[in-house]
Coordinates of C-alpha atoms in Angstrom, one line a residue:
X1 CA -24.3 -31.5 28.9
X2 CA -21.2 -29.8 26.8
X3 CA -20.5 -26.2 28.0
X4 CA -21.2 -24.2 25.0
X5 CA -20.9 -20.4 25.8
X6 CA -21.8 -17.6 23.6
X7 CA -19.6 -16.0 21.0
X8 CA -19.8 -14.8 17.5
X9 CA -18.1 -15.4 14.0
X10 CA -16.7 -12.9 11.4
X11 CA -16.9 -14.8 7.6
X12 CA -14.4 -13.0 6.0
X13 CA -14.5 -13.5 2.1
X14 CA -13.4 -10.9 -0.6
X15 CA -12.1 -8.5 2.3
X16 CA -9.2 -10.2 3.7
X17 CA -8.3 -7.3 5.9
X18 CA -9.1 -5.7 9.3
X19 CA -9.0 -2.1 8.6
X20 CA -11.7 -0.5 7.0
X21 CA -14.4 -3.6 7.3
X22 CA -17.5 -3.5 8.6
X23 CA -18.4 -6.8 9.3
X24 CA -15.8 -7.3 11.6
X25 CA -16.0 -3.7 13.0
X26 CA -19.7 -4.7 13.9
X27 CA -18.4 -7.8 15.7
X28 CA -15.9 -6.1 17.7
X29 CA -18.3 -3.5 18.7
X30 CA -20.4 -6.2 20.7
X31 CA -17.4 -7.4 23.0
X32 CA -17.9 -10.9 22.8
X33 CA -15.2 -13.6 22.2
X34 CA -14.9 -13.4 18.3
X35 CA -13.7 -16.3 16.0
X36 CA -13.2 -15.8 12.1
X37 CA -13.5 -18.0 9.7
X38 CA -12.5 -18.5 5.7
X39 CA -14.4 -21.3 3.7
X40 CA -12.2 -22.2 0.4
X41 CA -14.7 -23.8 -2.0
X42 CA -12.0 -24.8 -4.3
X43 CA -14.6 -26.8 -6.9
X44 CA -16.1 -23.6 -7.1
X45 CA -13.7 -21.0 -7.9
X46 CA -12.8 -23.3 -10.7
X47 CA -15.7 -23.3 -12.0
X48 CA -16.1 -19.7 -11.6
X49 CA -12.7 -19.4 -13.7
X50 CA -10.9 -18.0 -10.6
X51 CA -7.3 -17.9 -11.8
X52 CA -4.8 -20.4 -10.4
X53 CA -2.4 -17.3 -9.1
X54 CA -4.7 -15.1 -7.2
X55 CA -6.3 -18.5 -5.1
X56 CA -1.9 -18.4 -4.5
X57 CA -2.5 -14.9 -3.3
X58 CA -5.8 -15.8 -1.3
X59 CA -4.1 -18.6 0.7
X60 CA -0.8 -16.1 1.0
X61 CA -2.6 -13.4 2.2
X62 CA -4.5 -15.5 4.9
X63 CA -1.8 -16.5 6.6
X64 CA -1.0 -13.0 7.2
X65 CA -4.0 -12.5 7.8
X66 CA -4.4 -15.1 10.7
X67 CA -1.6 -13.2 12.5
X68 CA -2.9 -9.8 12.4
X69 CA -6.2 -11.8 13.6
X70 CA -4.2 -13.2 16.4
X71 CA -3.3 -9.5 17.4
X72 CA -6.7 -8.9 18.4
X73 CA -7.5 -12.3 19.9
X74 CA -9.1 -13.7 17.2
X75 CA -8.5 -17.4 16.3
X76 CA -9.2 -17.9 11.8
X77 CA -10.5 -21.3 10.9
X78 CA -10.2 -21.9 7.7
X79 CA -12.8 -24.6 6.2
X80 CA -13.2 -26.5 3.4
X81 CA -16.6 -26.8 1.4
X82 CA -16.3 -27.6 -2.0
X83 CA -19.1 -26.1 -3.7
X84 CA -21.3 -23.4 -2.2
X85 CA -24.1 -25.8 -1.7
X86 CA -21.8 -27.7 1.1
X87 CA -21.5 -24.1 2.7
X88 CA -25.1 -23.9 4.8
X89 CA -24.8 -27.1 6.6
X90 CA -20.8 -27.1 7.2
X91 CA -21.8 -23.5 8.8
X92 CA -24.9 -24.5 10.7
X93 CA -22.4 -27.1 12.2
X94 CA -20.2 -25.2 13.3
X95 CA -22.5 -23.0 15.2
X96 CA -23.9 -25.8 16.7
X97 CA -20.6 -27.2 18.3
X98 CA -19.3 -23.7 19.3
X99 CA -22.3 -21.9 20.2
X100 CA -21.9 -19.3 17.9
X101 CA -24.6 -16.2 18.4
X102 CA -24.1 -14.2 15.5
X103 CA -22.4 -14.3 12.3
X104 CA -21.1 -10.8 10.6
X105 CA -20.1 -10.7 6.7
X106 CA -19.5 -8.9 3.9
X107 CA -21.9 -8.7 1.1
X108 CA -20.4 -10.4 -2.2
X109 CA -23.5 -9.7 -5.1
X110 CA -22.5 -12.3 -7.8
X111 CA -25.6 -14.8 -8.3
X112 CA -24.0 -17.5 -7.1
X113 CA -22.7 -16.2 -3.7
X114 CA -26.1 -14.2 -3.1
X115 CA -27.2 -17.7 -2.8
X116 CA -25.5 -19.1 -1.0
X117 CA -26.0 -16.6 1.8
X118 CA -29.6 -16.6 1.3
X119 CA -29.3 -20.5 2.1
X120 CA -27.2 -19.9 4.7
X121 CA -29.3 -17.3 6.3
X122 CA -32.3 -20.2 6.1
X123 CA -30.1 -22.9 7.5
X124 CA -28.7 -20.4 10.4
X125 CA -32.6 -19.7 11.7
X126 CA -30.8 -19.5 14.9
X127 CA -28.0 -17.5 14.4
X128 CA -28.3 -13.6 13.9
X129 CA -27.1 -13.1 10.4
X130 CA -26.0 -9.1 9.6
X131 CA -24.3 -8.1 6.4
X132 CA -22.8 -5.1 5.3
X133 CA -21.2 -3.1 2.5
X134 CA -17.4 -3.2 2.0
X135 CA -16.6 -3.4 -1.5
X136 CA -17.5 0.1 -2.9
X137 CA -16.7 3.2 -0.8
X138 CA -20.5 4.3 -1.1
X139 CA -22.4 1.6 -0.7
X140 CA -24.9 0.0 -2.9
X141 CA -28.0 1.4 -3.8
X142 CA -26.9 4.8 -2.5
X143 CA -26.5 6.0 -5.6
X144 CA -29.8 6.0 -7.6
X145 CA -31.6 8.9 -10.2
X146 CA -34.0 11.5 -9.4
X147 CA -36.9 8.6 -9.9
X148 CA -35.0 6.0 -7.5
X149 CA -33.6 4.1 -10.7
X150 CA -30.2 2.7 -10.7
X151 CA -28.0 4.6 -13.3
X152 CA -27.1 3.2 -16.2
X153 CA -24.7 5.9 -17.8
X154 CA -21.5 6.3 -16.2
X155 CA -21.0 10.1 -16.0
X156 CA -24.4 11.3 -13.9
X157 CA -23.4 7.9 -12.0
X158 CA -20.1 9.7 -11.2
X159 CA -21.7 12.8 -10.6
X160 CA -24.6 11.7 -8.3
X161 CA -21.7 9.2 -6.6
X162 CA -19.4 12.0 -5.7
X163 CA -22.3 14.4 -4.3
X164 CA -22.9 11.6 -2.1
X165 CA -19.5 10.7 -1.0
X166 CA -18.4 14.6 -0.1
X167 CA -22.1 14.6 1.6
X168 CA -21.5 11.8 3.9
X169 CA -17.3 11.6 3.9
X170 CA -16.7 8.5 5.5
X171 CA -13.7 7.6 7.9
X172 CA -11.9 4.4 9.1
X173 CA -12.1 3.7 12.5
X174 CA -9.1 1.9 14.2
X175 CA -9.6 -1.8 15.0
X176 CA -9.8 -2.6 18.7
X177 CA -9.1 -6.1 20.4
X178 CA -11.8 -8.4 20.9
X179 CA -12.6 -10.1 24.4
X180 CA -10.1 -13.3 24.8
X181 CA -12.1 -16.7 24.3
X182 CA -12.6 -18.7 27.5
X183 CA -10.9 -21.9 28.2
X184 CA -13.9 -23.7 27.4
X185 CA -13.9 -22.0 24.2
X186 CA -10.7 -22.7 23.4
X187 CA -11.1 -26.3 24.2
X188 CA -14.2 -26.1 21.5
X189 CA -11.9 -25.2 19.2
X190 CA -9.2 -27.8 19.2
X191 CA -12.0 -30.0 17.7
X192 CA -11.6 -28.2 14.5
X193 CA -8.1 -28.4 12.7
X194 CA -7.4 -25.6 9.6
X195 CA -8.2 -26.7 6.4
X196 CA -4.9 -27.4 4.1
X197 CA -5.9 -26.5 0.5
X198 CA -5.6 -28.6 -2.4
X199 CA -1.6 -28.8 -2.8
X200 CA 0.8 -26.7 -1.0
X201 CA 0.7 -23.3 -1.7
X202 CA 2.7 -22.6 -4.9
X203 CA 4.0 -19.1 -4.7
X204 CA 2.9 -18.6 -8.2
X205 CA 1.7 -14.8 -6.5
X206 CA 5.2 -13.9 -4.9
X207 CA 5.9 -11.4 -7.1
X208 CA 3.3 -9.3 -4.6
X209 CA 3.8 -8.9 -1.2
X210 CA 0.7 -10.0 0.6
X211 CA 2.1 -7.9 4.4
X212 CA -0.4 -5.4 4.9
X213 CA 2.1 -2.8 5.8
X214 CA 3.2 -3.1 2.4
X215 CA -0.1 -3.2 0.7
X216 CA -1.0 0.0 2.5
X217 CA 2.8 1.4 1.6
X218 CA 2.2 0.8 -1.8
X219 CA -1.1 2.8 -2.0
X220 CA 0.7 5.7 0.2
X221 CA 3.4 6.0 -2.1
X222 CA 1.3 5.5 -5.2
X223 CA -1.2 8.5 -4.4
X224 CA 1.8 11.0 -2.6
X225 CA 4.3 10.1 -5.8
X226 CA 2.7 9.5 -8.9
X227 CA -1.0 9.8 -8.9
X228 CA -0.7 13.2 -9.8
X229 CA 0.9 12.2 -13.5
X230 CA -1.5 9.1 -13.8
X231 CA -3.4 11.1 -16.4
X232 CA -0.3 11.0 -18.8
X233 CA 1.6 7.8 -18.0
X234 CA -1.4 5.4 -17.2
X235 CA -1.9 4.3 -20.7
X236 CA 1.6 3.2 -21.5
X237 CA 2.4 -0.3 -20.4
X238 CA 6.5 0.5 -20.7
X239 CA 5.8 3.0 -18.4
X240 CA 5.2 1.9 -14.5
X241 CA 2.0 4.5 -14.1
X242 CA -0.8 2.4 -12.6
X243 CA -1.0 1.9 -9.0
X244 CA -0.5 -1.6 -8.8
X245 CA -3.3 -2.2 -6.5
X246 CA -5.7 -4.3 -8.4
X247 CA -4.8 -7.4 -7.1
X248 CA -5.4 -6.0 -3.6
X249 CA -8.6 -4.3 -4.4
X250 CA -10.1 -7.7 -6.1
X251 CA -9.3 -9.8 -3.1
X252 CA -10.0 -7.4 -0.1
X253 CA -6.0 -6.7 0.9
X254 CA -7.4 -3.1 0.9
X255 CA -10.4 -1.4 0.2
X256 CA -11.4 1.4 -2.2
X257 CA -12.7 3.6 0.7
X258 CA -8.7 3.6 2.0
X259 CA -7.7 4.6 -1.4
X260 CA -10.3 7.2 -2.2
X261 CA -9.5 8.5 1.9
X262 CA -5.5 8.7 1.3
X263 CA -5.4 10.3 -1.8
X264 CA -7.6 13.0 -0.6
X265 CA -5.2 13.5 2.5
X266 CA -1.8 13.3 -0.1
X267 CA -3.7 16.1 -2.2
X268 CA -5.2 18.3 1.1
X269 CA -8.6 17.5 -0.9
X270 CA -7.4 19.6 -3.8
X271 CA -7.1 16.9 -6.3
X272 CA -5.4 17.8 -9.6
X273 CA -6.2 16.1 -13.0
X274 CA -4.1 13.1 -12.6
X275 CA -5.4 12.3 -9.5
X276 CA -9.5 13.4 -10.3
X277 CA -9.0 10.5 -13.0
X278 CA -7.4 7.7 -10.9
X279 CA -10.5 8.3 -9.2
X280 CA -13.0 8.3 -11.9
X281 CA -10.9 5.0 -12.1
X282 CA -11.8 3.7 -9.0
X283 CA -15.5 4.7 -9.8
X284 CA -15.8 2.9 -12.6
X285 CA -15.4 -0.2 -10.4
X286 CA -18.0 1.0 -8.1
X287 CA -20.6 1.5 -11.3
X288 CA -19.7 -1.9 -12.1
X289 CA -20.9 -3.1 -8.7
X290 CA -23.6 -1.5 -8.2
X291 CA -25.1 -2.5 -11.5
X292 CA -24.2 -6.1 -10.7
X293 CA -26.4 -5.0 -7.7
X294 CA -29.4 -4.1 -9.8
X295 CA -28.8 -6.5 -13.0
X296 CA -28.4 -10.0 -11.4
X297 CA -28.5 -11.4 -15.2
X298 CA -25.0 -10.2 -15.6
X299 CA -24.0 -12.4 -13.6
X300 CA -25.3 -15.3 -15.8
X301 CA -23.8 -14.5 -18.7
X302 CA -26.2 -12.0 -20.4
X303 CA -25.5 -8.5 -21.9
X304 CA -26.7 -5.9 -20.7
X305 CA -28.0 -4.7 -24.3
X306 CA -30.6 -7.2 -25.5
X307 CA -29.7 -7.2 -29.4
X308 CA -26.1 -8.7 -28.5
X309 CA -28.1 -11.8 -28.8
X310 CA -28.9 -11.6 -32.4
X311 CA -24.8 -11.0 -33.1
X312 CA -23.6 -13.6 -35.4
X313 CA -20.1 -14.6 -34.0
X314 CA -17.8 -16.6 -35.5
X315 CA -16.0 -18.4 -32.7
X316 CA -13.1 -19.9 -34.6
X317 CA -11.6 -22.0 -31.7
X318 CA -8.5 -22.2 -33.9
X319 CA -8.0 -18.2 -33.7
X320 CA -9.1 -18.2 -30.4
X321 CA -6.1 -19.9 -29.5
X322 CA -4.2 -18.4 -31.5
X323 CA -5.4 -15.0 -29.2
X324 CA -4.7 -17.2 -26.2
X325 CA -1.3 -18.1 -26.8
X326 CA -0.4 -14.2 -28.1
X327 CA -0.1 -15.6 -31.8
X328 CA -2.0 -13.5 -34.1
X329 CA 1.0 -11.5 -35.7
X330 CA -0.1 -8.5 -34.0
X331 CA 2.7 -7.1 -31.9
X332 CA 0.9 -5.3 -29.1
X333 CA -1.9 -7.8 -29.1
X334 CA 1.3 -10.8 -28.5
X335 CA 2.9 -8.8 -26.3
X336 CA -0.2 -8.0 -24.5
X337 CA -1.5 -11.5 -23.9
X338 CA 2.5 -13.2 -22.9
X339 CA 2.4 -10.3 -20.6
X340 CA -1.2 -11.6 -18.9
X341 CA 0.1 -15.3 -19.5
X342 CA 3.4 -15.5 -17.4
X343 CA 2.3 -12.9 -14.7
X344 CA -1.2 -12.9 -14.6
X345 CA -1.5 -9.2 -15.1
X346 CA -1.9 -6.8 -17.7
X347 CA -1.9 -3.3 -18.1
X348 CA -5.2 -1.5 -18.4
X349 CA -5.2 -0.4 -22.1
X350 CA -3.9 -3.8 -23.2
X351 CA -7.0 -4.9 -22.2
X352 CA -8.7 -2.8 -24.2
X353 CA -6.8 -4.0 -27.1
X354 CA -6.7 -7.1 -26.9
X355 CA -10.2 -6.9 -25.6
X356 CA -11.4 -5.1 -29.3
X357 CA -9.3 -7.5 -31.0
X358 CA -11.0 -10.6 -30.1
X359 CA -14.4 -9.1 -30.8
X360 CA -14.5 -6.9 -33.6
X361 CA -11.1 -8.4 -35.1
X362 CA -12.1 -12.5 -34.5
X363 CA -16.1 -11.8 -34.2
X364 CA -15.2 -14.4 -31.4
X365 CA -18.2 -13.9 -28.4
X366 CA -17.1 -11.6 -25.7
X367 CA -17.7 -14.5 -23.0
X368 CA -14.7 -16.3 -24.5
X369 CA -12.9 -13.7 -23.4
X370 CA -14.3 -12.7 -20.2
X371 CA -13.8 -16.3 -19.4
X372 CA -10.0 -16.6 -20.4
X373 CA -9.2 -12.9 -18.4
X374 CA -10.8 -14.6 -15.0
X375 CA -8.9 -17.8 -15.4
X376 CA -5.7 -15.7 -15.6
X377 CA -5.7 -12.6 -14.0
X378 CA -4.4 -12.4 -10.4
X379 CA -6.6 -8.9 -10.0
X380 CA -9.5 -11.0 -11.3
X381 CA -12.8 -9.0 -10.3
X382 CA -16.5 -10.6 -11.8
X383 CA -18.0 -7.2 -11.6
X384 CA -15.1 -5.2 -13.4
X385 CA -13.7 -7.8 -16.0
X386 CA -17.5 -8.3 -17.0
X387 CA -18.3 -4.2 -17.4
X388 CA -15.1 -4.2 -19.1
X389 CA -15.5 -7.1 -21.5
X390 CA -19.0 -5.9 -21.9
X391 CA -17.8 -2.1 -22.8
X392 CA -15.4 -3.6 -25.3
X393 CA -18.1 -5.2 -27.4
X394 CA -20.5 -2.8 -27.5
X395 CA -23.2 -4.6 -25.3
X396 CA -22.9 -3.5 -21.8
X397 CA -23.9 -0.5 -19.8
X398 CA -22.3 2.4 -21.2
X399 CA -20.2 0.8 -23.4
X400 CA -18.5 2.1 -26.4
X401 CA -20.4 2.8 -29.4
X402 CA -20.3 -0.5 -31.9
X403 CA -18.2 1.5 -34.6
X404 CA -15.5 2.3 -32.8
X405 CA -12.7 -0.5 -33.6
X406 CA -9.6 -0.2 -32.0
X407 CA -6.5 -0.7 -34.8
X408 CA -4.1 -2.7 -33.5
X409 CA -1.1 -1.2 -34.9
X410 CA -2.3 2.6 -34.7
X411 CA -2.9 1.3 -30.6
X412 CA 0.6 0.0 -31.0
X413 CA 2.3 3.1 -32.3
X414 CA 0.6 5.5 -29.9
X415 CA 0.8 4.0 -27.0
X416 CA 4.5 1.4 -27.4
X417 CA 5.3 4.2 -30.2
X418 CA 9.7 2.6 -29.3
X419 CA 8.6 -0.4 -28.4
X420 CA 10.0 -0.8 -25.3
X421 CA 6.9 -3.1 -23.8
X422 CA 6.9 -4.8 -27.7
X423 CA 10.6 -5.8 -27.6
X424 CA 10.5 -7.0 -24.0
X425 CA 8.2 -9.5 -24.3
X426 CA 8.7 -10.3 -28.2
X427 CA 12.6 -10.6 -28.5
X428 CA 12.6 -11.9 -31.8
X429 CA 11.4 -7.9 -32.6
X430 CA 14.3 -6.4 -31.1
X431 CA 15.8 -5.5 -34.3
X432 CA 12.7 -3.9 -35.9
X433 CA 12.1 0.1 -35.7
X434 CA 9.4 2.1 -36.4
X435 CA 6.3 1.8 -38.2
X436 CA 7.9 -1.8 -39.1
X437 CA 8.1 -2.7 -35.5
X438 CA 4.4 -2.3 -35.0
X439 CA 3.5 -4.1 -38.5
X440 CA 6.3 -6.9 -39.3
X441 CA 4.8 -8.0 -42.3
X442 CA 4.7 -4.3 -44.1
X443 CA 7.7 -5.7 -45.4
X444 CA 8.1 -9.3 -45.2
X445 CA 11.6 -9.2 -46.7
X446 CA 12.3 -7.8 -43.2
X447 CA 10.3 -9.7 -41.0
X448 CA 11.7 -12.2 -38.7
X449 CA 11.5 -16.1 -39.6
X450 CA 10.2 -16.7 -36.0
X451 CA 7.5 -14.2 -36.4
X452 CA 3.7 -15.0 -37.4
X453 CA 2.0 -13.7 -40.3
X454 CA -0.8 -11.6 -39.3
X455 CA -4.0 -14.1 -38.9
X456 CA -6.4 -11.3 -40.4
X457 CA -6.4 -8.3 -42.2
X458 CA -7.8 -5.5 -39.9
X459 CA -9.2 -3.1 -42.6
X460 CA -11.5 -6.2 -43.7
X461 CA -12.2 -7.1 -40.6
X462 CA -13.7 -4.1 -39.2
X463 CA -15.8 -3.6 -42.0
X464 CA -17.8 -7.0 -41.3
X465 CA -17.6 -5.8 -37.5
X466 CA -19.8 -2.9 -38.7
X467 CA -22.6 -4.7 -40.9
X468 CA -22.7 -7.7 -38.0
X469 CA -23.8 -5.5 -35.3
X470 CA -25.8 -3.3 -37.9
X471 CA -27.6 -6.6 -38.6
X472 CA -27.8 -7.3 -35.1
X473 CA -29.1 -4.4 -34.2
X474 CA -31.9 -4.4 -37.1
X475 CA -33.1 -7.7 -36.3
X476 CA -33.9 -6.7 -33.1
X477 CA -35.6 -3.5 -33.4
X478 CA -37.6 -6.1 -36.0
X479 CA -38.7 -8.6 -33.2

């Protein structure tokens, strides 16, 4: 009979880090040789839209990650399983051949992966299965109203979200070494050989460091340096006034909770405006959570507001391409969506813009969208891109009211008002100035050759905006 001795397995997921996670805090406590694992389901994530450059960042950051693991005597398998479905049995397998007495994870709450853990919990029957909360700083379902409901408002979220942070004010305990495996063990493990994603990894992502020292630098230096201006520089994409951390925050690199924890040490917990904002940010993207907690459907491409199904949209795949490419003859819009295009990011109020233009400007549905931000954004989060679609067209929770239509070239001039983002990414506008610069065809004597023609009038536009979702709305007040 094979010697099979006990030890236990961290599934790490969307929290590729050790600091500040609870599933492998939980592991470590129990001194028993540890093993990690990552399972790639590649068919999955495309289908799920993940975007090409953060699965670069994924596989980037997990070979850091398998060294810091090796610091604490931790061996990371990484596995392949397609689909999620191949995910129970390739598991149960594995805890078969190694013994494996417990499993520890991270709760993910899209549809799709709260399935496939609930399978894999069935298929384990004999393994000890524990997951925890590691996305949002207060964990989910914390947070509820005076009758135990879920929130649906942002601001009394907020409210009722900070009372219960400064209530229970969490800290990060330091990461210890696990017990070394056994020889056997060890010997167990040569039967398994890491997994070697589809293609070599491309480096599409290099443009951010994936070393956790400098993941953790950059937040240090974000919230001791410039969080304190964030309220007047974070809504100018020529301007450098975001924390960059997105991309970190969507796939684990760092948690929210380190964030929230440093910037309150960087201010001596005397936070001034700039900073109370980046944090309303970063609660934002807790609300978002926690209501894809309590509103599974979101995750299966309904809106939260039920009369967003009697909105008439046009979906013009022609202009939708158009919005793709960053053709429409809007400058900020163009610039905007080249900007998303070659580095898979874009600045926050660009998505806004760009967001309203699609909608209310195209009447295109706001899953077109959603769909095209996932399969291109490195910082690509379901919970946050869906609120934010969703808050753009006037059907989530929260959102903004249906009436308000962002204007393009108003957005442009008060936010680019020089031009400096514009001109960058649209050369052929270098030589424009002022109001001319945000609307090229004002004069079309002085509008570049290579420069489109606006695809629609906005004035027009936002006035059928207005009796769609007034149409909308009446027909379902009449069912």
């Amino acid at each position: 009979m094979d010697y099979k001795p006990t030890m236990q397995c961290v599934w790490f997921r969307t929290d590729l880090r050790l600091a500040d996670n609870p599933a492998l805090s939980a592991a470590l406590a129990n001194q028993i040789p540890t093993i990690a694992i990552f399972v790639a389901s590649e068919s999955q994530w495309q289908q799920h839209n993940k975007a090409s450059i953060q699965i670069d960042l994924i596989k980037r950051r997990l070979l850091e990650l398998e060294k810091e693991l090796h610091s604490l005597n931790i061996p990371l398998l990484v596995l392949s399983c397609p689909w999620f479905k191949d995910v129970p049995l390739q598991l149960h397998t594995l805890c078969k051949n190694l013994g494996i007495s417990n499993l520890f994870a991270n709760k993910e709450y899209e549809a799709d992966e709260l399935s496939r853990d609930a399978d894999v919990v069935t298929q384990l029957s004999d393994v000890q299965c524990d997951f925890y909360d590691a996305k949002c700083a207060v964990e989910v379902g914390k947070v509820l109203n005076k009758t135990h409901q879920p929130y649906k408002v942002f601001t009394p979220f907020k409210k009722a979200w900070r009372e219960y942070f400064y209530q229970h004010f969490p800290t990060i305990k330091k990461v210890t070494a696990s017990v070394q495996l056994s020889s056997p063990q060890i010997d167990l493990l040569q039967r398994y050989h890491d997994y070697t994603f589809t293609g070599s990894i491309s480096n599409e992502s290099k443009a951010w460091s994936v070393s956790n020292k400098t993941v953790v630098n950059t937040m240090r230096q974000f919230c001791r340096e410039k969080s304190q201006q964030y309220h007047e520089q974070r809504d100018y994409p020529a301007i450098e006034g975001t924390s960059q951390l997105s991309p970190y925050l969507a796939i684990g690199a760092i948690s929210a909770k380190q964030c929230i924890l440093r910037l309150h040490l960087e201010a001596n917990n005397q936070l001034t405006q700039g900073q109370e904002i980046w944090l309303d940010e970063l609660i934002w993207r807790e609300f978002y959570t926690h209501l894809l907690h309590f509103y599974p459907l979101l995750s299966k491409n309904h809106a939260f507001l039920s009369f967003e199904k009697y909105i008439q949209w046009n979906n013009d795949h022609d202009k939708f391409e158009q919005w793709c490419k960053g053709e429409t003859g809007f400058p900020i819009v163009d610039a905007a969506m080249k900007q998303l295009n070659t580095t898979g990011w874009m600045h926050n109020r660009l998505r806004m813009i760009t967001a309203s233009f699609l909608v209310k400007d195209l009447h295109i549905d706001w899953r077109w969208g959603e769909q095209y931000f996932m399969s291109k954004l490195i910082d690509g989060d379901f919970a946050s891109n869906n609120g934010g679609w969703q808050w753009c067209a006037s059907v989530g929770c929260d959102s903004t009211p249906y009436f308000r239509v962002f204007n393009p070239t108003t957005q442009s001039e008060r936010f680019d008002n020089k031009g400096e983002f514009i001109k960058h990414w649209l050369p052929e506008l270098t030589t424009l100035t002022g109001k001319l610069l945000h609307q090229p065809d004002s004069k079309p004597l002085l509008k570049p050759d290579n420069y489109l023609v606006p695809i629609i009038e906005h004035a027009i536009q936002r006035l059928k905006t207005l009796d769609i979702y007034k149409n909308a709305k009446a027909q379902s007040v009449a069912t």
